[in-house]
XYZ file of C-alpha atoms in Angstrom:
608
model
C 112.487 74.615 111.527
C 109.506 72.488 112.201
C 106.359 72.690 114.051
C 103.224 70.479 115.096
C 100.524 71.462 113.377
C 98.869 74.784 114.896
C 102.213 75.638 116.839
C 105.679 76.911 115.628
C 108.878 76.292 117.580
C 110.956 79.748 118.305
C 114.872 78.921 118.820
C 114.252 75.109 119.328
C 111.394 75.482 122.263
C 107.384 74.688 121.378
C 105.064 78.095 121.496
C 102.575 77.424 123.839
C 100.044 78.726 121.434
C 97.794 77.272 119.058
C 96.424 79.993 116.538
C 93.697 77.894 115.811
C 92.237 78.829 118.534
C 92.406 82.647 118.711
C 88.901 83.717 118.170
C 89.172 87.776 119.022
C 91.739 90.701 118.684
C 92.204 89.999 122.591
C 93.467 86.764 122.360
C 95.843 87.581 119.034
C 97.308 90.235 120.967
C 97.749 87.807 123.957
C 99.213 84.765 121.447
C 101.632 86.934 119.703
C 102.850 88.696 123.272
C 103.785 84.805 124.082
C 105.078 84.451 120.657
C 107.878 87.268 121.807
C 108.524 86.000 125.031
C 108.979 82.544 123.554
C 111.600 83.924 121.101
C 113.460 85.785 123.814
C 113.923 89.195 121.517
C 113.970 92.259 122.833
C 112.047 95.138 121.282
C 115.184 96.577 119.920
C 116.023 93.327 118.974
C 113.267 92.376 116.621
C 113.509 95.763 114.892
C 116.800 95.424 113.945
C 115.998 92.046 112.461
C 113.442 93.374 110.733
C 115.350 96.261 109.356
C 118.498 93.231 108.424
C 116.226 91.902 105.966
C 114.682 95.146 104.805
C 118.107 96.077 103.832
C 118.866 92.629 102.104
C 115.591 93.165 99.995
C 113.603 90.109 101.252
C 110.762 89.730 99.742
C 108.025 91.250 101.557
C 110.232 92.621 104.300
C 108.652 95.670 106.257
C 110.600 97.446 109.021
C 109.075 96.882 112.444
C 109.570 99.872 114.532
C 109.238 99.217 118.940
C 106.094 101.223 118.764
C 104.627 99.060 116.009
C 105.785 95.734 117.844
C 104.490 96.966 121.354
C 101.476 97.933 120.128
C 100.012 94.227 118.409
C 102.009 92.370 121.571
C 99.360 94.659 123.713
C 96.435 95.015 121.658
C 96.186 98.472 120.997
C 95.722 98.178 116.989
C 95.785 95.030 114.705
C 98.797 94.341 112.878
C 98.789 93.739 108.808
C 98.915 90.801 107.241
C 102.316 92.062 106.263
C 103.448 92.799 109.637
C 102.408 89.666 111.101
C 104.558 87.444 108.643
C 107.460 89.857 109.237
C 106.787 89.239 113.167
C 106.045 85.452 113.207
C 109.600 85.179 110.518
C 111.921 87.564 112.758
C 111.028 85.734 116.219
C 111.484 82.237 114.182
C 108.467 80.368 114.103
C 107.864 77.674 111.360
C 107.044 78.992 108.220
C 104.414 75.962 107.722
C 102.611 77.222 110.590
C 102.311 80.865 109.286
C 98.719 79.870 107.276
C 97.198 79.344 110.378
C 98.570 82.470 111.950
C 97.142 84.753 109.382
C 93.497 82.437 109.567
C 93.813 83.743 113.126
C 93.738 87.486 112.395
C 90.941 87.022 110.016
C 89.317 85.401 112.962
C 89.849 88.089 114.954
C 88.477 90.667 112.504
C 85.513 89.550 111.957
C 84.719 90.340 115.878
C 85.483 93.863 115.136
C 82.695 95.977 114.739
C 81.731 98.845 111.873
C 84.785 100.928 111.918
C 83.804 104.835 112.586
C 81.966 106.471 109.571
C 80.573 103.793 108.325
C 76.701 102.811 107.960
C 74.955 100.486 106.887
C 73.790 100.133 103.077
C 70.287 100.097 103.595
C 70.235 103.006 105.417
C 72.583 105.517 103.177
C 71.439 108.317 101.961
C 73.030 108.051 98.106
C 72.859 112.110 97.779
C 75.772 111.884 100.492
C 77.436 109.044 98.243
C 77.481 111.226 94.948
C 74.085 111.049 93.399
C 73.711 113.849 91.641
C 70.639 115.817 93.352
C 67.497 116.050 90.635
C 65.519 118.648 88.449
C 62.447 119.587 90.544
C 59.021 120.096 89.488
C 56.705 120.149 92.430
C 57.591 122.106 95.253
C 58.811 120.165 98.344
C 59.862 116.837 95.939
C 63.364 115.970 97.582
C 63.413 112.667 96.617
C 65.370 110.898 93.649
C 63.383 110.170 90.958
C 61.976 106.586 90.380
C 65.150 104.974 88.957
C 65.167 103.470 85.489
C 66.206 99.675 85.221
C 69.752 100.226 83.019
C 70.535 97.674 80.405
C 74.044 97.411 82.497
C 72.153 96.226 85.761
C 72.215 92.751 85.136
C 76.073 92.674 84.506
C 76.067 94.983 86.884
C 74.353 93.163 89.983
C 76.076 89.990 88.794
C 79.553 91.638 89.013
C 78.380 92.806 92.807
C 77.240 89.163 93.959
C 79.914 87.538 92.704
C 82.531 90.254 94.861
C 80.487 89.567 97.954
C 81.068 86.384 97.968
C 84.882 86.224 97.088
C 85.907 89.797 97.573
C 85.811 92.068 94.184
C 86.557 95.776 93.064
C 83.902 96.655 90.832
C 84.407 99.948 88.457
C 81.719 101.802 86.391
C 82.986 103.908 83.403
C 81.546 106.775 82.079
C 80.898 110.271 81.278
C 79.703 113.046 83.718
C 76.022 112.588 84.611
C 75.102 109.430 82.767
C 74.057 107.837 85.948
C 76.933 105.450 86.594
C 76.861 106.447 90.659
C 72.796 105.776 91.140
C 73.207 102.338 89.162
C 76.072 101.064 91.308
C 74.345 102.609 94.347
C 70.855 100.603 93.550
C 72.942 97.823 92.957
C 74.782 97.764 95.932
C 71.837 97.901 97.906
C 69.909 95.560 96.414
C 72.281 92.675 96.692
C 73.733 93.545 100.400
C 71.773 96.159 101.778
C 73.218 94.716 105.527
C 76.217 95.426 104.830
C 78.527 98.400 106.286
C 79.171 100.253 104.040
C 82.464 102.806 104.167
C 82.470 106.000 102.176
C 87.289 106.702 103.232
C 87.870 110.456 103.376
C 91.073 110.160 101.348
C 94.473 107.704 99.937
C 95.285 107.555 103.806
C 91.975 105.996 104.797
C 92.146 103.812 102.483
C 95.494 102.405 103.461
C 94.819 102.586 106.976
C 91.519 100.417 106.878
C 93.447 97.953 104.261
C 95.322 97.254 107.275
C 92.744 96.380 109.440
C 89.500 95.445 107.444
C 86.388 94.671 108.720
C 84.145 91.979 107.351
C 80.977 92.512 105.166
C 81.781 95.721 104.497
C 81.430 97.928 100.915
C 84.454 100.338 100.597
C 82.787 103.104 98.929
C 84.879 105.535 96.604
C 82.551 106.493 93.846
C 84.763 109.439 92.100
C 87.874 106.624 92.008
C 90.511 109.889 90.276
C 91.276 111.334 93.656
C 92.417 107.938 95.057
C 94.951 107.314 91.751
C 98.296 108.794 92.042
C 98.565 112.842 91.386
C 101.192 115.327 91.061
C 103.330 115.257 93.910
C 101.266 112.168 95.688
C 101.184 108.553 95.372
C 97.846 107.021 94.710
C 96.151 103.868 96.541
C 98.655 101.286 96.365
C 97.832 97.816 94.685
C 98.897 96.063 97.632
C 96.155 97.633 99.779
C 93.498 96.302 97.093
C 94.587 93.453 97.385
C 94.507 93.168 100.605
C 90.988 94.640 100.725
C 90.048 91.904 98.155
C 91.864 89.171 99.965
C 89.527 90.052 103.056
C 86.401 89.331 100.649
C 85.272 92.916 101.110
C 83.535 94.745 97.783
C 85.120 98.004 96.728
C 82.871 100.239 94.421
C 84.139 103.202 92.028
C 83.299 104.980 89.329
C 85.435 107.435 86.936
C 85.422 109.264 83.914
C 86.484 108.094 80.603
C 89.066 110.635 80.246
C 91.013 109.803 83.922
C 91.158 105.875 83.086
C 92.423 106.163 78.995
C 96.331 108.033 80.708
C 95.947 105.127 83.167
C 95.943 102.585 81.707
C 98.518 103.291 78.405
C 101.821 101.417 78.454
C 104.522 104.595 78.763
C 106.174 105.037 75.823
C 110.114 103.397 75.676
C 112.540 105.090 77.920
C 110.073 107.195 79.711
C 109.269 106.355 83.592
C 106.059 105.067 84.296
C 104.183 107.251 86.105
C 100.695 105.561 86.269
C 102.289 101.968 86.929
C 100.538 101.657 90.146
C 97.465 103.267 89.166
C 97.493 100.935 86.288
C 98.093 97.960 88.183
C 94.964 98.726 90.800
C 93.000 99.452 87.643
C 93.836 95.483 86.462
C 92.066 94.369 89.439
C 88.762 95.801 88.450
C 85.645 94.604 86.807
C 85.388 97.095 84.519
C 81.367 97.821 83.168
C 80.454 100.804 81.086
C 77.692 103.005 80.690
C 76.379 104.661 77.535
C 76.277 108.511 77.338
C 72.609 108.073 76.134
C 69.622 105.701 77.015
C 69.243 103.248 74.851
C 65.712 101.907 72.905
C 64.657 99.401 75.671
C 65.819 102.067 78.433
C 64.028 104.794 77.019
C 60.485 102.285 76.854
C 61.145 101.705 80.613
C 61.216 104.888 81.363
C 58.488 105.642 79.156
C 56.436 103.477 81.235
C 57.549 104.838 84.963
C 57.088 108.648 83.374
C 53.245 108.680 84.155
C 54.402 108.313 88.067
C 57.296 111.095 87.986
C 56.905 114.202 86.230
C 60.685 115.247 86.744
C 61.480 111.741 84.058
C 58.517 112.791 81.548
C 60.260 116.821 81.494
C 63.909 115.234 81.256
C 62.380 112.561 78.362
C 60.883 115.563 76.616
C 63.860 117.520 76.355
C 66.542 114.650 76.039
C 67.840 113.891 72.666
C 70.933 112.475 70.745
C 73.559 114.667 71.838
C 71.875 115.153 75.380
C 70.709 112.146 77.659
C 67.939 111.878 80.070
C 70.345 111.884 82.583
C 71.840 114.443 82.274
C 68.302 116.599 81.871
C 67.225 115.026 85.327
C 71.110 116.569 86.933
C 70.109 119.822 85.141
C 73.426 119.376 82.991
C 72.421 121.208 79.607
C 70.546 124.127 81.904
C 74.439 124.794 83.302
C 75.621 125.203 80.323
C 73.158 127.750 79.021
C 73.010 129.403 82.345
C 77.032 129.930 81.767
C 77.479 130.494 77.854
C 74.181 132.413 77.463
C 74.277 134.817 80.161
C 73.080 138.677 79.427
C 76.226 140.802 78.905
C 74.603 143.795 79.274
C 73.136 142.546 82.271
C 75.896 143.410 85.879
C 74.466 140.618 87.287
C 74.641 138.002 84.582
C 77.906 139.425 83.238
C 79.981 139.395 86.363
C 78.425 136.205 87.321
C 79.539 134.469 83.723
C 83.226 136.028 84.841
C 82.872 134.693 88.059
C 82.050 130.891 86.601
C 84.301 130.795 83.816
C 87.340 131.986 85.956
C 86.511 128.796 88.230
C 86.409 126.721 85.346
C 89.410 127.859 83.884
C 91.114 127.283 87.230
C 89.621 123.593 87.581
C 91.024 122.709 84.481
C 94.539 123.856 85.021
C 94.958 122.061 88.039
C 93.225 123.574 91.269
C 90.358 121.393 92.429
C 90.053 122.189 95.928
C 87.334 124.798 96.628
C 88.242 128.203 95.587
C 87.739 130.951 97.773
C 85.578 134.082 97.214
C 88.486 136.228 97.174
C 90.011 134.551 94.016
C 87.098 134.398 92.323
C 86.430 138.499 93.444
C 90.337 139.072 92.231
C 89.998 137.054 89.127
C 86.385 138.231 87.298
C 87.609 141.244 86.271
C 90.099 139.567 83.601
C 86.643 138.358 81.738
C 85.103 141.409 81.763
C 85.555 144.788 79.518
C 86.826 147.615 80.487
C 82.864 149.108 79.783
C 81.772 145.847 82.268
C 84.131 146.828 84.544
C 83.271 150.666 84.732
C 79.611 150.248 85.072
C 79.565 147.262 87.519
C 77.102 148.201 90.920
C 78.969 148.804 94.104
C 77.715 145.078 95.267
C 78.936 143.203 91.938
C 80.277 140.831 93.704
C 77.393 139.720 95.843
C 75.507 139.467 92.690
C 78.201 137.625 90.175
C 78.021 134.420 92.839
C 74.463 134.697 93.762
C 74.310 134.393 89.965
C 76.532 131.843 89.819
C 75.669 129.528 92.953
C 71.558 129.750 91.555
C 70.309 126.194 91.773
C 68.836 125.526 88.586
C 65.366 123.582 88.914
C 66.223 122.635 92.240
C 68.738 120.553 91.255
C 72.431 121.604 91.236
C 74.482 125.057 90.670
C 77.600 126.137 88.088
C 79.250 126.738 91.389
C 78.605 125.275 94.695
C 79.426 125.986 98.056
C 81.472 124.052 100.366
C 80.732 124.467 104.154
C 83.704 125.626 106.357
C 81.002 125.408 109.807
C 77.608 127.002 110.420
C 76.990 129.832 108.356
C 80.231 129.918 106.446
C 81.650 129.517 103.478
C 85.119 127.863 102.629
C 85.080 127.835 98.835
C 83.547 127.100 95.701
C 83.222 123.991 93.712
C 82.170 123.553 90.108
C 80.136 121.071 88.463
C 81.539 117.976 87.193
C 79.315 118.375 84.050
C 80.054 121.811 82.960
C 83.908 121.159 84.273
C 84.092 118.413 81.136
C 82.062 120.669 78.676
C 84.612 123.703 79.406
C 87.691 122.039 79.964
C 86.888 120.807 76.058
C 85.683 124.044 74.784
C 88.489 126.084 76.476
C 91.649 123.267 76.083
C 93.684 125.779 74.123
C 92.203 129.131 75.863
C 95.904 130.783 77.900
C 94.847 132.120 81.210
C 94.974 135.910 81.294
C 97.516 137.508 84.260
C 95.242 138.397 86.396
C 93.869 135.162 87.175
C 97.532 133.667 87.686
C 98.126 136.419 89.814
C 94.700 135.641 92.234
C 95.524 132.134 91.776
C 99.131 132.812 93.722
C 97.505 134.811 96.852
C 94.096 133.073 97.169
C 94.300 129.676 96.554
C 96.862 128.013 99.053
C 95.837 124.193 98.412
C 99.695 122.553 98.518
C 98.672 119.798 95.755
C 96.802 122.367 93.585
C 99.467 125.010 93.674
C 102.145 122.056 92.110
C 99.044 121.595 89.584
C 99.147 124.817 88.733
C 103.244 126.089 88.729
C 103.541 122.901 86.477
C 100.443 124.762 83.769
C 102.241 127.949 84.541
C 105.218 126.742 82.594
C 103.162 124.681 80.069
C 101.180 128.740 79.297
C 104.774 130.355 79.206
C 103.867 132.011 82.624
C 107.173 131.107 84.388
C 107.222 133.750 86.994
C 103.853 132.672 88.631
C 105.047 128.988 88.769
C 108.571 130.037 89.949
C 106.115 131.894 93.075
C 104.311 128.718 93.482
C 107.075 126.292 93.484
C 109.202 128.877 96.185
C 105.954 128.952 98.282
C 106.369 125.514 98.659
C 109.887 125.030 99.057
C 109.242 122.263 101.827
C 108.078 119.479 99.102
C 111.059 118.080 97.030
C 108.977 117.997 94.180
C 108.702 121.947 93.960
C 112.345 122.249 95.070
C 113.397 120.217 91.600
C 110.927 121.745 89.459
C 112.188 125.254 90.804
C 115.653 124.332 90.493
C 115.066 122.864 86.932
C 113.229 126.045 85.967
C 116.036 128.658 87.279
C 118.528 126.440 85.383
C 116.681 126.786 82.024
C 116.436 130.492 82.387
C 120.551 130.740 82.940
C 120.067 131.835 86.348
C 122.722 129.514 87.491
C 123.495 130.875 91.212
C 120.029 130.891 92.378
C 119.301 127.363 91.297
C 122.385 126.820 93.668
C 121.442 128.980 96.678
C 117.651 127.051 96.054
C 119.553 124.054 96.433
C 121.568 125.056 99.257
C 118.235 126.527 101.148
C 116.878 123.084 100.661
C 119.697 120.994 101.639
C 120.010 123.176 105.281
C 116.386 122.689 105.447
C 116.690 118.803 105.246
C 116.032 117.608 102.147
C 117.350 114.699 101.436
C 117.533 114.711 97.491
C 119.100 118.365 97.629
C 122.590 117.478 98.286
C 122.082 114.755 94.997
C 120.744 117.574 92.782
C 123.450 119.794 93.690
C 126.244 118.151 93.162
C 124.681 117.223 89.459
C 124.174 120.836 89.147
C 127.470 121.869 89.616
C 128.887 118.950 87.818
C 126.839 119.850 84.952
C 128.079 124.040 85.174
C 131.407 122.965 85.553
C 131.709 124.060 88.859
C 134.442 121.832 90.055
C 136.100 124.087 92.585
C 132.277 124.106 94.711
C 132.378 120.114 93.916
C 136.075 119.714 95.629
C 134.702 121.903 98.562
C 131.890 119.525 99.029
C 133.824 116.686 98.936
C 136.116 117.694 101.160
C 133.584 118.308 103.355
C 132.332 115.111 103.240
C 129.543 115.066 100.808
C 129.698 112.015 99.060
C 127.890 113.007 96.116
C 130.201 115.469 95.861
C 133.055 113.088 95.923
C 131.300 110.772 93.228
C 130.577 113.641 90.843
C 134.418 114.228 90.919
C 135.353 111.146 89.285
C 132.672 110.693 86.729
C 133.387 111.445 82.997
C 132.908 115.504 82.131
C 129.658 116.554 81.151
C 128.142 116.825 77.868
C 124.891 118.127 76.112
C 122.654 115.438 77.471
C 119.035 115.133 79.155
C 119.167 117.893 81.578
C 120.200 120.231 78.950
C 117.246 118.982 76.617
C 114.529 119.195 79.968
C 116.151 123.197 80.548
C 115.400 123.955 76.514
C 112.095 121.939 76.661
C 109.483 123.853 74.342
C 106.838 126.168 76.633
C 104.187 125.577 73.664
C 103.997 121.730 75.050
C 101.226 120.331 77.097
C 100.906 120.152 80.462
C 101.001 116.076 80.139
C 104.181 116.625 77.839
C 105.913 118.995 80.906
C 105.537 116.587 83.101
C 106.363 113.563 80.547
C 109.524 115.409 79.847
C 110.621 115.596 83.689
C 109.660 111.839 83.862
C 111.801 111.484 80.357
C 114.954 113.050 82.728
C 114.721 110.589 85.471
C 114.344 107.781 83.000
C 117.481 108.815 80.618
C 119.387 110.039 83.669
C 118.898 106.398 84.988
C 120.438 104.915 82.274
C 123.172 107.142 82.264
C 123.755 105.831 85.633
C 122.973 108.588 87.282
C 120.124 107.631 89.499
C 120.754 109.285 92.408
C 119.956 112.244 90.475
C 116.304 111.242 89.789
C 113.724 112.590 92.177
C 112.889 109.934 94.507
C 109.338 108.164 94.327
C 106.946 109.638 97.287
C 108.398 112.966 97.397
């Protein structure tokens, strides 16, 4: 087809509409709605044109559901720049006027105002942004101290004005504490302190504003690991950086050292590629380091600012090689003596030691969310002697997380709490600092029963408690992960892990009947597993039942070559004494060999 320029012709008639001239989300909504009529396409109609080319894997196809179609035809939300092409292709109009069409929803963003949350730079608080709080010294001295010019702030501020101008992701790398959030914050602000600036609660928010973006605005993620892909969840997609990018808008992250190295490795040959996304966002960033340490000249500047901060001449004093002036002013070396060097013969200091390192050890073997006082109440007792336990006082409790929630020089706790409302207390969280020094000093420690045990009936987080089953098998603790996984028997990622671990353990039939729960229950992988299953155990008599039924898996299984020792068998023997990383490796190793076996419906699908 052909168009005049800043029209498109729909089944041989001229759209009234020239996109060059839509200025506001109002008169999009009004140019598209005549776009439709033009086209003569029902609702129905355009979705199951839409869903034609979905299904023929055109590039870039998206389905385009009534409600989605109704809803940028009306004005109620904005549609993607995805969306819109699908739109503009299915009702016909000329592909050479589709530029201008998208120039016209950037037109009409940039009369949206500061989407809900957001604030403007200048006026951000940068406690509330992940600046860690500060050592105190005089009573009454909330403020941050006097910040220290950083040999990376050139780089930097440069990296920050060139992504305001074009659209960037900028990343700072580094260690716990070394001051990588305060440097991008006082960069940020100091180059476009008018901007919005838009701290997303979680992967969803993220997606959801990609959609709709509004201009001059700083997307905000500082701790960048719990927007990368997890266990069980898919991280923020490329595609929505891009599309943040492509609206000139300046996303700013940082993350540790030991999150980005996984990320960014090529998977070894014949294993699936877990981190391919994550690795793929991560190409988009300008990546700038930060030194665990100050360095000569950042030490002299901060020799010379000392005289007007006394918290920066203590934290100077006391810094050294192995310990930076950073991490003095977050009160990071004062955690780890409060922890390691606590009185045993003191019930206070004791109990409150258990208390911390039986949050740590959970952190570090996969449950991040806050844990609750009754875990950590259920699991101290597995750190403490018998002698500990007898003579503990009545209120032990009370005084093993007063002990372990005491703000140390003002400045930050082992364990803080998170607020569930006024007055109330939803969990604990521990410090990112002493979280890295543990989960170092206490990589090969097993966890004791106990604290399995509390983990299974007081900590209900869904993505932790895959974490967790999945470091229950890696510590040869099978039974707590098989409780996990049947806990959460409604995410297809548990219901193959649970199956897999039944199998390994020759308890045949109740992989089945696990199965079978899941398949009644609507799963939509089950009935693929299954059939493998019994394939695999030789059940052919179940398979023909199947079949006959009307399972088509069923059917297939029937006339595939007999099995034979293969990958299942070697993911059902896999060693216990391999890492966590390796477990999960070794499951991605199944779906990788079992694809080129051609058996890929027998993979667990990606997103669930």
């Amino acid at each position: 087809m052909s168009g005049a320029a800043g029209t498109g012709q729909v089944r041989g008639r001229v759209v009234p509409v020239d996109p060059s001239t839509v200025r506001t989300p109002a008169e999009l909504a009004v140019a598209l709605s005549e776009v439709k009529a033009a086209c003569g396409l029902s609702l129905n109609d355009i979705r199951r044109r839409a869903d034609d080319f979905v299904q023929r894997s055109v590039p870039h196809a998206v389905p385009l559901p009534r409600s989605t179609v109704g809803d940028i035809c009306s004005g109620e939300s904005l549609p993607s720049p995805e969306t819109l092409r699908m739109f503009l292709i299915v009702c016909g109009v000329a592909e050479d006027t589709i530029d201008g069409w998208m120039a016209a929803r950037v037109q009409a963003l940039s009369k949206i105002g500061p989407v809900s949350g957001s604030e403007r730079v200048r006026t951000a608080d940068p406690r509330n942004l992940g600046v860690h709080r500060s050592i105190q010294v005089d009573l009454g001295a909330e403020g941050l101290p006097v910040y220290v010019p950083r040999d990376i702030d050139a780089e930097l501020r440069t990296a920050v004005t060139a992504a305001q101008g074009r659209g960037g992701f900028v990343l700072v790398k580094g260690s716990s504490s070394v001051g990588k959030t305060r440097a991008l914050f006082e960069a940020v602000k100091a180059v476009c302190p008018d901007w919005w600036l838009l701290h997303p609660a979680d992967v969803a928010a993220v997606r959801g504003f990609a959609d709709t973006p509004v201009p001059r605005t700083v997307v905000w993620l500082d701790k960048l690991d719990p927007y990368l892909t997890q266990l069980g969840r898919a991280g923020v997609p490329a595609g929505a950086m891009r599309a943040l990018l492509a609206a000139k808008l300046l996303v700013v992250a940082t993350l540790w050292p030991d999150e980005y190295i996984p990320r960014i490795a090529l998977p070894t040959p014949g294993q699936d590629d877990m981190y391919a996304e994550d690795r793929e966002l991560l190409g988009l960033a300008r990546i700038i380091e930060v030194e665990h340490t100050f360095s000569d000249d950042e030490r002299r500047r901060a020799e010379s600012l000392a005289a007007d901060d006394p918290r920066l001449r203590i934290a100077l004093d006391t810094s050294g090689a192995d310990v930076g002036v950073t991490q003095v002013l977050a009160a990071g070396p004062d955690l780890i003596r409060w922890w390691e060097n606590a009185d045993v013969t003191d019930a206070r200091q004791c109990c409150g030691k258990a208390v911390i390192t039986a949050a740590l050890d959970a952190r570090r073997l996969g449950a991040t969310a806050p844990l609750t006082r009754d875990f950590l109440i259920a699991a101290a007792p597995a750190y403490l002697s018998n002698t500990q336990q007898a003579t503990a006082p009545p209120n032990w409790a009370d005084q093993a997380i007063g002990y372990a929630t005491t703000k140390l020089h003002g400045a930050t706790s082992c364990l803080t709490p998170v607020a569930a409302g006024m007055g109330q207390i939803v969990g604990y969280l521990t410090a990112d600092y002493l979280h890295q020094h543990a989960r170092q000093l206490r990589s090969t420690e097993w966890l004791p029963d106990l604290v399995w045990q509390a983990l299974v009936d007081h900590h209900d987080d869904g993505e932790d408690a895959l974490r967790v089953a999945d470091s229950a098998e890696w510590q040869a603790a099978p039974r707590y992960a098989e409780l996990l996984y049947q806990r959460h028997a409604d995410v297809p990622y548990a219901v193959w892990r649970l199956k897999n671990l039944l199998a390994g353990q020759g308890r045949i039939d109740e992989a089945i009947d696990t199965l079978q729960q899941a398949e009644d229950a609507g799963h939509g992988s089950a009935a693929r597993w299954l059939s493998y299953l019994l394939f695999q155990e030789g059940r052919f008599d179940k398979l023909r039942q199947r079949a006959d039924a009307g399972d088509k898996y069923a059917a297939r299984r029937l006339t595939s070559p007999l099995p034979s020792q293969g990958p299942l068998d070697d993911l059902f023997d896999m060693p216990r004494q391999h890492a966590r990383s390796e477990t999960i490796a070794a499951a991605q190793r199944l779906i990788a060999s079992l694809t080129d076996l051609d058996h890929t419906e027998d993979g667990l699908p990606n997103g669930q």
